[in-house]
PDB file of C-alpha atoms in Angstrom:
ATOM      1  CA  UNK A   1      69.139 105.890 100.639  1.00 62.00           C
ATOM      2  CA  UNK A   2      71.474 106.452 103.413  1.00 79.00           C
ATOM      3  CA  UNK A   3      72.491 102.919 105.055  1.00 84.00           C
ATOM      4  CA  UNK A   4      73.970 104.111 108.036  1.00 90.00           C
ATOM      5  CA  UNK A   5      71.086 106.313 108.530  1.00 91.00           C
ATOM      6  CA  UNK A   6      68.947 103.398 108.284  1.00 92.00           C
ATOM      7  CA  UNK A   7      70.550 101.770 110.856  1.00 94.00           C
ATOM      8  CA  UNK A   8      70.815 104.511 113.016  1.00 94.00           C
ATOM      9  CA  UNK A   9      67.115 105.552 112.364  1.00 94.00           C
ATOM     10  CA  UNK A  10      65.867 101.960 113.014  1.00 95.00           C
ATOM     11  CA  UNK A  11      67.975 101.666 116.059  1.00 96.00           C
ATOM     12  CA  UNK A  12      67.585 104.880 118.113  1.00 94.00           C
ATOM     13  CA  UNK A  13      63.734 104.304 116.991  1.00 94.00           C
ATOM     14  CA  UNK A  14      63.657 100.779 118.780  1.00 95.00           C
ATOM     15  CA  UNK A  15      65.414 102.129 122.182  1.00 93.00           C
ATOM     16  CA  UNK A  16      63.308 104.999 122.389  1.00 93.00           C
ATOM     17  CA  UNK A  17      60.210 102.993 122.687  1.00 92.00           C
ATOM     18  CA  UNK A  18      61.422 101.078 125.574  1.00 92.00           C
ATOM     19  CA  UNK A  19      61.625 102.768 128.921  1.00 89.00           C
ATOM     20  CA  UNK A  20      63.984 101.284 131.882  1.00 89.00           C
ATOM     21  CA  UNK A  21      61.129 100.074 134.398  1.00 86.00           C
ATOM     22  CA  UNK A  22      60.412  97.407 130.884  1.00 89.00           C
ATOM     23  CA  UNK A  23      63.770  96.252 131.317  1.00 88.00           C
ATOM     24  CA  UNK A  24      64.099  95.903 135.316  1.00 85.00           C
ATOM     25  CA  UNK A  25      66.881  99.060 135.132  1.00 84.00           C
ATOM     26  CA  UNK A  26      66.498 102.145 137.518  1.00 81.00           C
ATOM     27  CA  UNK A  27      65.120 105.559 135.912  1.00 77.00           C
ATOM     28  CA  UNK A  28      67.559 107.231 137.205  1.00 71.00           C
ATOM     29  CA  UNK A  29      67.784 111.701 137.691  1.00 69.00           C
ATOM     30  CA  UNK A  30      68.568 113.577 134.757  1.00 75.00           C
ATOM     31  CA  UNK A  31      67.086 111.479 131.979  1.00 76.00           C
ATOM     32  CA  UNK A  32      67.184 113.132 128.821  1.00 77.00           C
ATOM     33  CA  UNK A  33      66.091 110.857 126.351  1.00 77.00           C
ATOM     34  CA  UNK A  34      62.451 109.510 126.034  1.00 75.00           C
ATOM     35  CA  UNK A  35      63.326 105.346 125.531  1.00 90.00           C
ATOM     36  CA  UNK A  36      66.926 103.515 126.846  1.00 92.00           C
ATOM     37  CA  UNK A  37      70.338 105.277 127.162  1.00 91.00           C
ATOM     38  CA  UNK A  38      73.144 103.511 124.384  1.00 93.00           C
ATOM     39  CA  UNK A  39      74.703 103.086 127.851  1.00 93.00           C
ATOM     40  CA  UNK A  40      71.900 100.945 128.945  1.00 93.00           C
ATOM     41  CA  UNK A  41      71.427  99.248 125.501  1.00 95.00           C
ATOM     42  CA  UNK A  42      75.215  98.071 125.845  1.00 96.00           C
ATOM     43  CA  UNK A  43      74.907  96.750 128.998  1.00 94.00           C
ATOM     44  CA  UNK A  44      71.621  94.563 128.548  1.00 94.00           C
ATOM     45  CA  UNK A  45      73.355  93.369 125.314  1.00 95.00           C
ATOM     46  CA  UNK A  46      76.476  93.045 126.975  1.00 95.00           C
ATOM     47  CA  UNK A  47      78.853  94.357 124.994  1.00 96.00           C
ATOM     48  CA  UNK A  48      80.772  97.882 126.050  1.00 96.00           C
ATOM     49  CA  UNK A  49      78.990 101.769 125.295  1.00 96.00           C
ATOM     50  CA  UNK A  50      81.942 102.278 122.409  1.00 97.00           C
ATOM     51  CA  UNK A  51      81.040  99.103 120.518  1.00 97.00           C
ATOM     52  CA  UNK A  52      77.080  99.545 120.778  1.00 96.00           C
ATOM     53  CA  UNK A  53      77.839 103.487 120.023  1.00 96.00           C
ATOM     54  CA  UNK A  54      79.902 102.360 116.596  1.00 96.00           C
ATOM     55  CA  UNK A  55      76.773 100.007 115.357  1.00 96.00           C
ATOM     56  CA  UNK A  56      73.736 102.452 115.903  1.00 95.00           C
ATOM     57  CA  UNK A  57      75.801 105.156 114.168  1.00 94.00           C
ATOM     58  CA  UNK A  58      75.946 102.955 111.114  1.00 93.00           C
ATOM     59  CA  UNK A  59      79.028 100.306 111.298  1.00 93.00           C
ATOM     60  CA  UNK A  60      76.885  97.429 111.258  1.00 93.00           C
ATOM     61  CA  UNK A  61      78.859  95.344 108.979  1.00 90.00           C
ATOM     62  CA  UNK A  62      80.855  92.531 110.119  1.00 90.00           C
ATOM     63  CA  UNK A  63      78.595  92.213 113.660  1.00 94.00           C
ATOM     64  CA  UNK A  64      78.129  88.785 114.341  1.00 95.00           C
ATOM     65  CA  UNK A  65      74.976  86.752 114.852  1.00 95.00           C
ATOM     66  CA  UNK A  66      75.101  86.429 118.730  1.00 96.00           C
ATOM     67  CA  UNK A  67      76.052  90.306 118.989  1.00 96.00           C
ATOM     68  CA  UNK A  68      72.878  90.861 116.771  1.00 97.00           C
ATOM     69  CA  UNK A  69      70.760  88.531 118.396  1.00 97.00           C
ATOM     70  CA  UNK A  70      71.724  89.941 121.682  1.00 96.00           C
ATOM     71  CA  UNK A  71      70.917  93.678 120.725  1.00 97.00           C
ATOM     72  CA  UNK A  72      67.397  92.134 119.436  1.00 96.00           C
ATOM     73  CA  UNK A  73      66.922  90.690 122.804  1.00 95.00           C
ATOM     74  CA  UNK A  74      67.817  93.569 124.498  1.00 95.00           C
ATOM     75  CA  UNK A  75      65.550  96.110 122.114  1.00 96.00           C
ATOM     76  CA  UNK A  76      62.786  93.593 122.325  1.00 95.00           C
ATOM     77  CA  UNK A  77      62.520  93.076 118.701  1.00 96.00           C
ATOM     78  CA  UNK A  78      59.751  91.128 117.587  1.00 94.00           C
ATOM     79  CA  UNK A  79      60.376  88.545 114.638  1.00 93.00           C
ATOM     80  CA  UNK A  80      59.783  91.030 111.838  1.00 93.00           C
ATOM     81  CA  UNK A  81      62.287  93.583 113.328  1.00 95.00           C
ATOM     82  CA  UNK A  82      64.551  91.041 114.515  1.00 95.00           C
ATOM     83  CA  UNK A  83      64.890  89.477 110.523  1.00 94.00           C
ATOM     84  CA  UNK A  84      65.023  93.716 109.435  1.00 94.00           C
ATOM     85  CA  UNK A  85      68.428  94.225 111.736  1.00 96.00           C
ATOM     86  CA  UNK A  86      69.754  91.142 110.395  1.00 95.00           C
ATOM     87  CA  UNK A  87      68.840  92.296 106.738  1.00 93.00           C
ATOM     88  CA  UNK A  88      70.488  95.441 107.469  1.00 94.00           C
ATOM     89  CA  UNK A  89      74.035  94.075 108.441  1.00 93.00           C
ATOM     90  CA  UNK A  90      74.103  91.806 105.365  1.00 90.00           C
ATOM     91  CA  UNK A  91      72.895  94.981 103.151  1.00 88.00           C
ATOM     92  CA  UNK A  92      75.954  96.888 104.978  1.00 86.00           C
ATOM     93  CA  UNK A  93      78.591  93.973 103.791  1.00 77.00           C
ATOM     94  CA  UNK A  94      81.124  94.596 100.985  1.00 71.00           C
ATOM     95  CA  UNK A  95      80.058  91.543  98.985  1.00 64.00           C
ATOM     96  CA  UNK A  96      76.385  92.197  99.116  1.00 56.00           C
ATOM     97  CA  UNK A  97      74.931  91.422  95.734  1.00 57.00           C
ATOM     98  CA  UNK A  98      71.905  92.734  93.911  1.00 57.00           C
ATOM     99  CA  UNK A  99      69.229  90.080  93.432  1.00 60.00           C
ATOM    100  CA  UNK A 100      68.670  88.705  90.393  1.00 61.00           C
ATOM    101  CA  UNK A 101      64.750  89.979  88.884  1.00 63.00           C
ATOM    102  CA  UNK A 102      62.646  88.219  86.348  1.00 65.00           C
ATOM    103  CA  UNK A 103      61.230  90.705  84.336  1.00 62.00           C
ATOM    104  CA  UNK A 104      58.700  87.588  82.657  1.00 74.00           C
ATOM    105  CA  UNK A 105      56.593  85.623  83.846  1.00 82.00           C
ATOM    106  CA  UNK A 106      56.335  81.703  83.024  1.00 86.00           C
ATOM    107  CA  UNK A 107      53.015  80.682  81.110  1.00 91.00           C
ATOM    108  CA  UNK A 108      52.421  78.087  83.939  1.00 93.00           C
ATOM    109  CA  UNK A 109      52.285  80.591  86.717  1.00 93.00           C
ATOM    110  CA  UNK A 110      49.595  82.094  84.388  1.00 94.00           C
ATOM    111  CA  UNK A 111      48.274  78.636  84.337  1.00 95.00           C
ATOM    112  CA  UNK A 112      47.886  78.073  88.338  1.00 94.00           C
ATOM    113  CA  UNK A 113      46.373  81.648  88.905  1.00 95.00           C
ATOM    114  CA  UNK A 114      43.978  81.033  86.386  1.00 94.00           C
ATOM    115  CA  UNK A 115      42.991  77.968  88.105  1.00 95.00           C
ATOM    116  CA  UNK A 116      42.122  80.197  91.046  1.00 94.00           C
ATOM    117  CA  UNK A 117      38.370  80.695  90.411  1.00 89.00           C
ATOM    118  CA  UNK A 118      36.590  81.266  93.495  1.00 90.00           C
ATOM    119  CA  UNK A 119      38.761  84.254  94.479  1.00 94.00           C
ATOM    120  CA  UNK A 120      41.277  86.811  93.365  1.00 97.00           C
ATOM    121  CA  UNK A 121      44.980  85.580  93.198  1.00 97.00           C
ATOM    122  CA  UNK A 122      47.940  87.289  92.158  1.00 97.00           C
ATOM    123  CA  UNK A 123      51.666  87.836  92.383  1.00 96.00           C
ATOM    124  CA  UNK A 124      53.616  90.279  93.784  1.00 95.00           C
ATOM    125  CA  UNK A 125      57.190  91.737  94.220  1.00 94.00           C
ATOM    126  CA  UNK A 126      58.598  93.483  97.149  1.00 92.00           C
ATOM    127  CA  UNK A 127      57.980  96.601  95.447  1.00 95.00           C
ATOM    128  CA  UNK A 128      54.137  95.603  95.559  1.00 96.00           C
ATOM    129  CA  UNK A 129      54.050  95.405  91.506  1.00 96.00           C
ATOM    130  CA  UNK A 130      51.330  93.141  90.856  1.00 96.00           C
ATOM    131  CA  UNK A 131      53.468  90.714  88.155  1.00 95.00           C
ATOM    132  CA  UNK A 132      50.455  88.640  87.395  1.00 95.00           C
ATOM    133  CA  UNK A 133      46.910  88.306  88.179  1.00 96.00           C
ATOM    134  CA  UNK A 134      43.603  85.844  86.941  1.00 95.00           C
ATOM    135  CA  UNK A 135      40.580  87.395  86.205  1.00 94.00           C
ATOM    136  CA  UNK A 136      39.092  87.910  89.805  1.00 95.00           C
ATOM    137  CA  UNK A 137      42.448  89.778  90.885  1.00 97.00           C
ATOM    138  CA  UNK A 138      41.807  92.207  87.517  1.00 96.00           C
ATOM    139  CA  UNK A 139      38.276  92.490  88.582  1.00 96.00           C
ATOM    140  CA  UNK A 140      39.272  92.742  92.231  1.00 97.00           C
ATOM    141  CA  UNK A 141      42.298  95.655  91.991  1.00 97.00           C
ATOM    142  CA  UNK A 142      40.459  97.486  89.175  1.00 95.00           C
ATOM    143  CA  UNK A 143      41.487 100.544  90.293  1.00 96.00           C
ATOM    144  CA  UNK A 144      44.665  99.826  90.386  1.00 97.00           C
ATOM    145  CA  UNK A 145      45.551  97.927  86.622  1.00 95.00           C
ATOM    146  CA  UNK A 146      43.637 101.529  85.456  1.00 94.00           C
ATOM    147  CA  UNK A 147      46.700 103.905  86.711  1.00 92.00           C
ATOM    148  CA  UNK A 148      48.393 104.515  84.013  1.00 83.00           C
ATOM    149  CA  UNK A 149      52.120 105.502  86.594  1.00 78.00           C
ATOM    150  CA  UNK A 150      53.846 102.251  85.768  1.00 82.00           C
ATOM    151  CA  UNK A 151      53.189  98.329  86.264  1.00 90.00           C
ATOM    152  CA  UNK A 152      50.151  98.527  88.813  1.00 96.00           C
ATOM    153  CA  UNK A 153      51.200  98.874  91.699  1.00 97.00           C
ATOM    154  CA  UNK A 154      49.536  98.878  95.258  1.00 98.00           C
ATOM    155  CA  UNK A 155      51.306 101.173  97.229  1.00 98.00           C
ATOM    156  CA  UNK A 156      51.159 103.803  94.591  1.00 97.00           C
ATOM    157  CA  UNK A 157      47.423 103.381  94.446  1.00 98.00           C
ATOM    158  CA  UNK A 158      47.494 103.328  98.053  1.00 98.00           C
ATOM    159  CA  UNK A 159      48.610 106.739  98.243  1.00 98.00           C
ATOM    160  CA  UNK A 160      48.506 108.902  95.241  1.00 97.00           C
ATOM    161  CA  UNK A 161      44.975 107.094  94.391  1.00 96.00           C
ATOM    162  CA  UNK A 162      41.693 109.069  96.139  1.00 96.00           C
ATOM    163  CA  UNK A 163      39.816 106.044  95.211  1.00 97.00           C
ATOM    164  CA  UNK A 164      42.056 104.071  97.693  1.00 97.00           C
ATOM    165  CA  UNK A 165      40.055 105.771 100.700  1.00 97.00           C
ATOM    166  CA  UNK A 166      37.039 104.167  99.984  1.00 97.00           C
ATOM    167  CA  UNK A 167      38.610 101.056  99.044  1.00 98.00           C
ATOM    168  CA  UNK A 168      40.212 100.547 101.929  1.00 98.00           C
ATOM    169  CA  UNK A 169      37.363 101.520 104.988  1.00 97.00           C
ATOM    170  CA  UNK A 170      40.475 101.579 107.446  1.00 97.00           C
ATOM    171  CA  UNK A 171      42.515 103.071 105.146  1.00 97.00           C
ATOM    172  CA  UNK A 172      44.798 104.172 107.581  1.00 97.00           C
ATOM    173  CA  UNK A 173      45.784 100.424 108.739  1.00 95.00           C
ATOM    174  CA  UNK A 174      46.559  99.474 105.203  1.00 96.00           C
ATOM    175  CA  UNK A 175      48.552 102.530 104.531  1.00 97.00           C
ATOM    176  CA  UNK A 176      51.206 101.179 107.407  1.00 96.00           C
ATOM    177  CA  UNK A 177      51.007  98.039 106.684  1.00 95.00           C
ATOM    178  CA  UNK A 178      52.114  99.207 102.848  1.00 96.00           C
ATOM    179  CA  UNK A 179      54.844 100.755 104.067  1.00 97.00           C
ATOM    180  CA  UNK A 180      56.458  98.419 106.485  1.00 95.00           C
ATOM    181  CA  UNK A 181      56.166  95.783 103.825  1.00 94.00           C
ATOM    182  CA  UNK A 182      58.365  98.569 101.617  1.00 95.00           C
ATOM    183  CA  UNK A 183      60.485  99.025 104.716  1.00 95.00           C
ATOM    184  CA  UNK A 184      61.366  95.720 104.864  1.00 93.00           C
ATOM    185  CA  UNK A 185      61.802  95.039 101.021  1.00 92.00           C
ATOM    186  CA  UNK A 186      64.506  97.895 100.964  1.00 91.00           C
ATOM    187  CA  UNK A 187      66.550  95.644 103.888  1.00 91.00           C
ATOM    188  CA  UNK A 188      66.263  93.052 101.924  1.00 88.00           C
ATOM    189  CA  UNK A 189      67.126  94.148  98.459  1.00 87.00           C
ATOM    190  CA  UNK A 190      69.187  97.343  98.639  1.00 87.00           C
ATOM    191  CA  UNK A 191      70.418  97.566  95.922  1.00 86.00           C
ATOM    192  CA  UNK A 192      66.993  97.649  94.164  1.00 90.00           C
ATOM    193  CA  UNK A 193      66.845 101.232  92.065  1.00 92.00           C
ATOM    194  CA  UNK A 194      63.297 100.645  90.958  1.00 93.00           C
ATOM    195  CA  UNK A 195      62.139 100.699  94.752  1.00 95.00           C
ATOM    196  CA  UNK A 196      64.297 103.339  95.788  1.00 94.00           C
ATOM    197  CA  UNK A 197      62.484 105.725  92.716  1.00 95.00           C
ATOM    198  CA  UNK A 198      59.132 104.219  94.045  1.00 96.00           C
ATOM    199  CA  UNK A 199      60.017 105.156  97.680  1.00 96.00           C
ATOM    200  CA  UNK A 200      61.372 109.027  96.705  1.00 96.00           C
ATOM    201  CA  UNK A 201      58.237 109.397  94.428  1.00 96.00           C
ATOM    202  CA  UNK A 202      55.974 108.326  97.359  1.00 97.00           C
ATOM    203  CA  UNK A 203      57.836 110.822  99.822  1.00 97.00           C
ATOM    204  CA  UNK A 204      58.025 113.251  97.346  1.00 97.00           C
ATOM    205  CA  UNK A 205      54.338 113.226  96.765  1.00 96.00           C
ATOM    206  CA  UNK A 206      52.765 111.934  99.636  1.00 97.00           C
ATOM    207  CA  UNK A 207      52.912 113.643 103.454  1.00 97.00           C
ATOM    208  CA  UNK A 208      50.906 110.529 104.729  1.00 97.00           C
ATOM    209  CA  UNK A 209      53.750 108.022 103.531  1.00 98.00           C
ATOM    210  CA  UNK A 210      56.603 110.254 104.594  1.00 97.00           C
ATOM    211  CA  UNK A 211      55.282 110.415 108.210  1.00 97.00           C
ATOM    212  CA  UNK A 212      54.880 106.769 108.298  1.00 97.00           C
ATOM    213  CA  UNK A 213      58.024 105.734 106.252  1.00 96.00           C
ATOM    214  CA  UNK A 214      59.983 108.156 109.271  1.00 94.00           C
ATOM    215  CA  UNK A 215      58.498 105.776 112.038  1.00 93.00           C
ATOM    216  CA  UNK A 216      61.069 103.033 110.469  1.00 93.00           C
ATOM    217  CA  UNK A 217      58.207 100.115 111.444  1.00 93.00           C
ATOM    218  CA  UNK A 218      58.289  96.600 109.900  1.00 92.00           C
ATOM    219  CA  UNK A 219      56.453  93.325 109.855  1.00 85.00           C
ATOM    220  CA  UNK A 220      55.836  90.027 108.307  1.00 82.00           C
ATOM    221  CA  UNK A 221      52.812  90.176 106.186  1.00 77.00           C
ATOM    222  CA  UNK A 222      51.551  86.162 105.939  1.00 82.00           C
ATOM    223  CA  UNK A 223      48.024  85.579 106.704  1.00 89.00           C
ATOM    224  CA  UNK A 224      44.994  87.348 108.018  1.00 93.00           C
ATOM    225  CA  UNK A 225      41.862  89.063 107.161  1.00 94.00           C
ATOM    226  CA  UNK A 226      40.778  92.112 105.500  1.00 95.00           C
ATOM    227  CA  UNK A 227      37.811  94.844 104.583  1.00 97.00           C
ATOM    228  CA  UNK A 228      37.229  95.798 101.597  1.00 98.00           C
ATOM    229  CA  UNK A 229      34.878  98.339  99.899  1.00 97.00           C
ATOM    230  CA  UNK A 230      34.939  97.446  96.441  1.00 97.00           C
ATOM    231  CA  UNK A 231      32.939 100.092  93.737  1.00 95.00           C
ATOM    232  CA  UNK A 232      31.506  97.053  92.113  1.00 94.00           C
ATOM    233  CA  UNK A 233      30.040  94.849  94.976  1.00 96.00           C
ATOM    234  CA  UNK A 234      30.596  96.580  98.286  1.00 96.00           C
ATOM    235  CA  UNK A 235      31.787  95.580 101.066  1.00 97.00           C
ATOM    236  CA  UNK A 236      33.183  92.165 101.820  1.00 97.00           C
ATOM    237  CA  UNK A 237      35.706  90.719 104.690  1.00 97.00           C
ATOM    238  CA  UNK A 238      38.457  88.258 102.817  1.00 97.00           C
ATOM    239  CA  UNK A 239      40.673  86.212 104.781  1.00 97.00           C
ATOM    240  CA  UNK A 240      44.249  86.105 102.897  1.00 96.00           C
ATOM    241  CA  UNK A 241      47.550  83.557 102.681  1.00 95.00           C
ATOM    242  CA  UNK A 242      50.675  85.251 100.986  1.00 93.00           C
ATOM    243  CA  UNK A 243      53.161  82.749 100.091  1.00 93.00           C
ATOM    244  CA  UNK A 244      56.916  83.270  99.450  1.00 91.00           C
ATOM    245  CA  UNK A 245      57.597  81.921  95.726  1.00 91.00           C
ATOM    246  CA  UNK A 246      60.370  79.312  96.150  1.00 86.00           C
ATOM    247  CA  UNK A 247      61.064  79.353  92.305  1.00 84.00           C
ATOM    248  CA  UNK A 248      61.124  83.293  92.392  1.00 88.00           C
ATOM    249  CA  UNK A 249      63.045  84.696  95.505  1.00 85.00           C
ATOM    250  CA  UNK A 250      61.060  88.011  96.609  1.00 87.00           C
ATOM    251  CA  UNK A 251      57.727  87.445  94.675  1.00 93.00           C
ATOM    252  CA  UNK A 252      54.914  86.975  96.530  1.00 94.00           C
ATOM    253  CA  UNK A 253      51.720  84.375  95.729  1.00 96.00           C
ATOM    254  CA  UNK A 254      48.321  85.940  97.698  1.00 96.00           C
ATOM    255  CA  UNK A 255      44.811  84.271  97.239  1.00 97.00           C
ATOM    256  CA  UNK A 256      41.918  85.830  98.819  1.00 97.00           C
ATOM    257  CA  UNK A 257      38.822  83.727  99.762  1.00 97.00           C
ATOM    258  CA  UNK A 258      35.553  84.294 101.910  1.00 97.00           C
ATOM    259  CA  UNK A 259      34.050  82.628 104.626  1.00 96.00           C
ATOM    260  CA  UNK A 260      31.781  79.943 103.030  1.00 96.00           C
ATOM    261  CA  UNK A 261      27.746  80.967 103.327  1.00 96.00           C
ATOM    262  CA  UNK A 262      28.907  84.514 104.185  1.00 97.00           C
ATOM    263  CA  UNK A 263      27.673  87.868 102.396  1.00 97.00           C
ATOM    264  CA  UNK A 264      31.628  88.118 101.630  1.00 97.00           C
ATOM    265  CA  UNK A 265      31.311  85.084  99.635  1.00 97.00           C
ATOM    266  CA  UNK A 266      28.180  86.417  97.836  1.00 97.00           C
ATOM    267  CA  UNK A 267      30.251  89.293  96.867  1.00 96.00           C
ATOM    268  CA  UNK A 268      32.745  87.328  95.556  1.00 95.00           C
ATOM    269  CA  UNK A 269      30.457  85.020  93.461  1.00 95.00           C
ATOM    270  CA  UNK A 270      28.571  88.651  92.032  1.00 95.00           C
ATOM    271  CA  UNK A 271      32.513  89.733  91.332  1.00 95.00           C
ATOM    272  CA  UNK A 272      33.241  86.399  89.555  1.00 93.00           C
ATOM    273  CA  UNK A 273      30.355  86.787  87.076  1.00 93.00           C
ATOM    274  CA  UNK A 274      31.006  90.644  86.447  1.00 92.00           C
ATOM    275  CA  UNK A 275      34.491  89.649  85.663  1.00 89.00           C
ATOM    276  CA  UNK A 276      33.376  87.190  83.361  1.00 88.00           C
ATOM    277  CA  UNK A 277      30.489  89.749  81.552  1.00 85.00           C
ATOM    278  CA  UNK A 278      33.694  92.122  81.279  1.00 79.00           C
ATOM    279  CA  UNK A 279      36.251  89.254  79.332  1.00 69.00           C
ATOM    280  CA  UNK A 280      33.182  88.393  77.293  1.00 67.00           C
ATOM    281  CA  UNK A 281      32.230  91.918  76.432  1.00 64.00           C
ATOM    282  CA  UNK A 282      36.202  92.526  75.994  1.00 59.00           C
ATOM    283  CA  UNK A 283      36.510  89.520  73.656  1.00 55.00           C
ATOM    284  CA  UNK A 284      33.122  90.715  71.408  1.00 51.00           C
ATOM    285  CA  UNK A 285      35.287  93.961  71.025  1.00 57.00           C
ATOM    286  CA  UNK A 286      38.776  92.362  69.511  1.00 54.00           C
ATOM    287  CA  UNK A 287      36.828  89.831  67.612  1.00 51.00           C
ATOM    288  CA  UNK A 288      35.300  93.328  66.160  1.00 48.00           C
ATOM    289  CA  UNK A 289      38.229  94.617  65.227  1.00 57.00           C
ATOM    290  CA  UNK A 290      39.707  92.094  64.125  1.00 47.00           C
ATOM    291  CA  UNK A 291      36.089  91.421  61.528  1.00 49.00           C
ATOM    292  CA  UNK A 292      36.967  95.024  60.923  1.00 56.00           C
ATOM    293  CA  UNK A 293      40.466  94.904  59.980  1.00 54.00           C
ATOM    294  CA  UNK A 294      39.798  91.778  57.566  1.00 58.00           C
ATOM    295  CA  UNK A 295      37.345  93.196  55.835  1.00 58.00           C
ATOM    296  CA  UNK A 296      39.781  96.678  55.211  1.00 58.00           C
ATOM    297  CA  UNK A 297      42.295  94.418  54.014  1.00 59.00           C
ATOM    298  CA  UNK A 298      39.495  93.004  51.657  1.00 55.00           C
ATOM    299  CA  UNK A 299      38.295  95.897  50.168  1.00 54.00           C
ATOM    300  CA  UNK A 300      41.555  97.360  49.699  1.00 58.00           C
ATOM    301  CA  UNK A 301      42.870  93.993  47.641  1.00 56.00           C
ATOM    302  CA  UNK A 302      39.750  94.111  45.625  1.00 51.00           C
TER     303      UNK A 302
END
C-alpha cells in the first residue's frame, strides 16, 4: 500500500466530515469542498496552510506529538482515529521495524482456552487469523475452521463466505467493523505482507469490502455485545471482552458468554454438548483407524 496515500486518504476523509458551523468558523461564499478547507484545518491546529498542506499530502514523518495531537483536536478525532494518525507517523519513520510474529502457539495458552467451558474463546491476530481456539470456539466459528483459503480467518469468511449472511443477522455492521479492525492493524504493523495479500485479495474479490475499506474508518474493538445466527442452535445475543495479549504484542484473547437464565445461555449450553458429541464422535473415528492400521500391520507381519 501507498503510505502517503494513506495519510492523505485518512486525512482529507476526516476534514470532509466536519463542516465550519461544527467548529464556530464562518461558511463563507464560494465553498467548494464538502467538509473544512486545509486553510481552516491549519488555523484551528495552529500551525501555517504550507505545513498542514505538506502532512495531508503524505510527509507525516518526523511531526511531533503536540502538532499531532493538535490536528486530532482540530479534526475531532475520536480515540480510535486519534491512536490511527499517531500509528501512521510512526509507520512513515525511517527506523520503523517489522514486528516480530509467533508462528506457534505455547501449550499453556492451549491450556487456559481449554479451561474456557461455558463459552467460546479464542485468539486472534490483527489479521483476524484465529491462532487458537477450545472446543466451543471450533463449534462456535464452524464455518469458518471449514474454508479451506488459509488459517481460518474471519474477515475472509466475512466476505467471500455466503454463509456469513446468515451468520451475522446485521451482517452489514459486522462487515465494518471487520474492516476498521483491518484498517487499523495495517497502521499498526505496516510492514505486515501477509495482511497486505489478505487486504488485495479482499478488494480484489469483494465490492462490499472495497467500498468500505475506501471510507478509511477505524475503531477500538474491546467489549460489547453481539447477534448471532448460528446453523446449529440459532440465534443467541453474546456479550464479548477482547483482551490485548501482553506476552504476544498484536494477538488478541476474546471470550464470549451469555446473560445467565437467558435463551442465549441455553444456546450456549445446547452448543457445549454438540461440541462435545462431535470430539467424541471424532475420537471413535481415529481410535478406528488407528484399530485399523494395527491390525494391517498385523496381518502383513504374519
Amino acid at each position: 500500500m501507498d503510505h502517503s496515500a494513506e495519510v492523505r486518504d485518512f486525512l482529507t476523509s476526516r476534514r470532509a466530515r466536519i463542516t465550519p458551523d461544527q467548529v464556530g468558523l464562518p461558511i463563507g461564499a464560494n465553498r467548494r469542498v464538502a467538509g473544512l478547507r486545509r486553510s481552516e484545518v491549519a488555523t484551528l491546529a495552529g500551525v501555517s496552510v504550507e505545513y498542514y498542506t505538506r502532512i495531508e499530502r503524505g510527509a507525516i514523518a518526523g511531526v511531533s506529538h503536540e502538532i499531532l495531537g493538535s490536528l486530532a483536536q482540530a479534526l475531532r478525532l475520536d480515540e480510535a482515529e486519534r491512536a490511527h494518525l499517531f500509528d501512521l507517523a510512526r509507520a512513515s519513520s525511517p527506523v520503523a521495524r517489522q514486528r516480530r510474529r509467533r508462528t506457534t502457539v505455547h501449550e499453556s495458552l492451549q491450556w487456559v482456552l481449554d479451561a474456557v467451558s461455558s463459552g467460546p474463546a479464542f485468539v486472534r491476530n490483527g489479521r483476524l487469523d484465529i491462532i487458537a481456539a477450545n472446543p466451543m470456539a471450533r463449534a462456535f466459528y464452524r464455518d469458518v475452521f471449514d474454508m479451506v483459503d488459509g488459517p481460518p480467518n474471519i474477515a475472509r469468511y466475512t466476505f467471500l463466505d455466503e454463509k456469513a449472511h446468515a451468520f451475522y443477522p446485521d451482517w452489514g455492521l459486522f462487515a465494518e467493523i471487520i474492516v476498521a479492525i483491518l484498517r487499523t492493524e495495517a497502521a499498526r504493523d505496516p510492514l505486515d505482507k501477509d495482511l497486505h495479500d489478505l487486504i488485495g485479495e479482499l478488494s480484489t474479490r469483494s465490492v462490499e469490502f472495497r467500498t468500505l475499506w475506501s471510507a478509511h474508518n477505524v475503531r477500538h474493538h474491546g467489549a460489547g455485545s453481539k447477534t448471532f445466527r448460528h446453523p446449529i442452535v440459532g440465534e443467541m445475543t453474546l456479550a464479548y471482552e477482547g483482551l490485548e495479549m501482553a506476552s504476544e504484542p498484536g494477538w488478541t484473547l476474546t471470550i464470549y458468554a451469555a446473560e445467565p437464565g437467558s435463551r442465549s445461555e441455553d444456546a450456549l449450553r445446547l452448543l457445549a454438548s454438540w461440541a462435545a458429541s462431535e470430539l467424541s464422535a471424532s475420537a471413535m473415528g481415529e481410535n478406528a483407524e488407528v484399530a485399523k492400521a494395527r491390525e494391517e500391520r498385523s496381518i502383513g507381519g504374519a
